[in-house]
Coordinates of C-alpha atoms in Angstrom, one line a residue:
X1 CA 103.1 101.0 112.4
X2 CA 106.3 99.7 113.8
X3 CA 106.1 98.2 117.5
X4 CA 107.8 99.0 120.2
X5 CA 110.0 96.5 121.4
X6 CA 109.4 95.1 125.3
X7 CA 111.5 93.5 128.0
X8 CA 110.8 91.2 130.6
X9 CA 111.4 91.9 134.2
X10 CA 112.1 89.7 136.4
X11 CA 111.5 90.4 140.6
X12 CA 114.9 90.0 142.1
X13 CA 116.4 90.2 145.8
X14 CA 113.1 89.6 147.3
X15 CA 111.3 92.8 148.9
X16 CA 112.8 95.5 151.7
X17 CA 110.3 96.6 154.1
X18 CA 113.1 98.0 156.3
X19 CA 116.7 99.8 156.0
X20 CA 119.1 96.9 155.4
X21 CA 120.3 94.7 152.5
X22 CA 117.9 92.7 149.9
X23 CA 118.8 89.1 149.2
X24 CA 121.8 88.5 146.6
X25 CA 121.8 87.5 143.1
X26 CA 124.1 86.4 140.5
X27 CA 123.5 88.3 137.4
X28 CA 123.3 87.1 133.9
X29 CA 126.4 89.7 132.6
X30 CA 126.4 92.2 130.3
X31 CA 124.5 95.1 129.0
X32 CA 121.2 95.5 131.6
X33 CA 118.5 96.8 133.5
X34 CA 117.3 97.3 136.4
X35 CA 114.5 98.7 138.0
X36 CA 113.8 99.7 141.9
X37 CA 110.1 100.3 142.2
X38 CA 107.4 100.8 145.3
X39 CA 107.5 102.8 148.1
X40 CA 110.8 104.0 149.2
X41 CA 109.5 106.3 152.6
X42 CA 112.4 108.9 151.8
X43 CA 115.0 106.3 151.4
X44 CA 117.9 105.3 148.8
X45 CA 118.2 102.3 147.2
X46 CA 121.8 101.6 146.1
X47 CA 123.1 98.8 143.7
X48 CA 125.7 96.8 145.3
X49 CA 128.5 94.6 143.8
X50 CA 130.2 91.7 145.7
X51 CA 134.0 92.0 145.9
X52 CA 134.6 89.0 147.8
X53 CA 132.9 87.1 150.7
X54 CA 132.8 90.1 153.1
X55 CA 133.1 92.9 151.1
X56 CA 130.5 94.9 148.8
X57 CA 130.6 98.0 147.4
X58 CA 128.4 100.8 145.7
X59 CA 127.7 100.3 141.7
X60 CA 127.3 104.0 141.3
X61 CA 123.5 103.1 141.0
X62 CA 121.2 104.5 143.1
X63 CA 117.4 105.1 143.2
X64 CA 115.2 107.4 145.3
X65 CA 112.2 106.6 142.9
X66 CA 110.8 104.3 140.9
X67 CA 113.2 104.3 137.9
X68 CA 115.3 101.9 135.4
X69 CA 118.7 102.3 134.9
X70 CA 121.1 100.7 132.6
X71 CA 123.9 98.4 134.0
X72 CA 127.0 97.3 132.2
X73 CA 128.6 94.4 134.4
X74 CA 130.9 91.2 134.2
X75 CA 128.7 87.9 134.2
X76 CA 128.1 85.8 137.3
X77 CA 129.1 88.5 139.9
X78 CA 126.5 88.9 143.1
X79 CA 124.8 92.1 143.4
X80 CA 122.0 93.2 146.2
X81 CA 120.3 96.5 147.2
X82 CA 121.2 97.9 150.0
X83 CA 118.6 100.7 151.3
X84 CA 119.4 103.1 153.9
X85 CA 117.7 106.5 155.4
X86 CA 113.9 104.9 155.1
X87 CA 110.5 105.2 156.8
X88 CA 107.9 102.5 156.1
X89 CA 109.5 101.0 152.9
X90 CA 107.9 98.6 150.0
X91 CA 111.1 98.4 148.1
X92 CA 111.0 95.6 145.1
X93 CA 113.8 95.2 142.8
X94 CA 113.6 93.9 139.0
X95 CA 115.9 93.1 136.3
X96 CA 115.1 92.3 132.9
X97 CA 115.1 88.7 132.3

């Protein structure tokens, strides 16, 4: 039987226990993936793009569950999570490596 191929994931942005913004990373480019996973206490997890040195906006990726989701950007621009609307969060983020 054939196997299935696998990807590694990679933790990124460090873990949200609160409403607020995960720590930035620059991201390899290209097609991706990326995974928001834990306990989100009825928040919503949003992919975030850096513009320039104060502004960020929305992806048009957003999580409410633990889910993947394929990501099509240009490489070596900063992304975060930004979480909002949550109780008692354990928020981790991962993309594959």
């Amino acid at each position: 039987p054939e196997m299935a191929e696998t990807t590694n994931m990679m933790a990124v942005g460090g873990n949200l226990a609160a409403d607020g913004e995960s720590t930035e990373w620059t991201y390899q480019g290209g097609v991706g993936f990326i995974s928001c996973a834990g306990t989100f206490g009825g928040g919503t997890a949003t992919l975030q793009y850096r513009v320039n040195a104060t502004l960020w906006v929305t992806t048009g990726t957003t999580f409410t569950v633990d889910a993947i989701a394929r990501i099509d950007l240009p490489r070596g621009v900063q992304l975060r999570v930004s979480l909002a609307g949550a109780t008692a969060p354990n928020l981790n983020t991962y993309m594959d490596a």
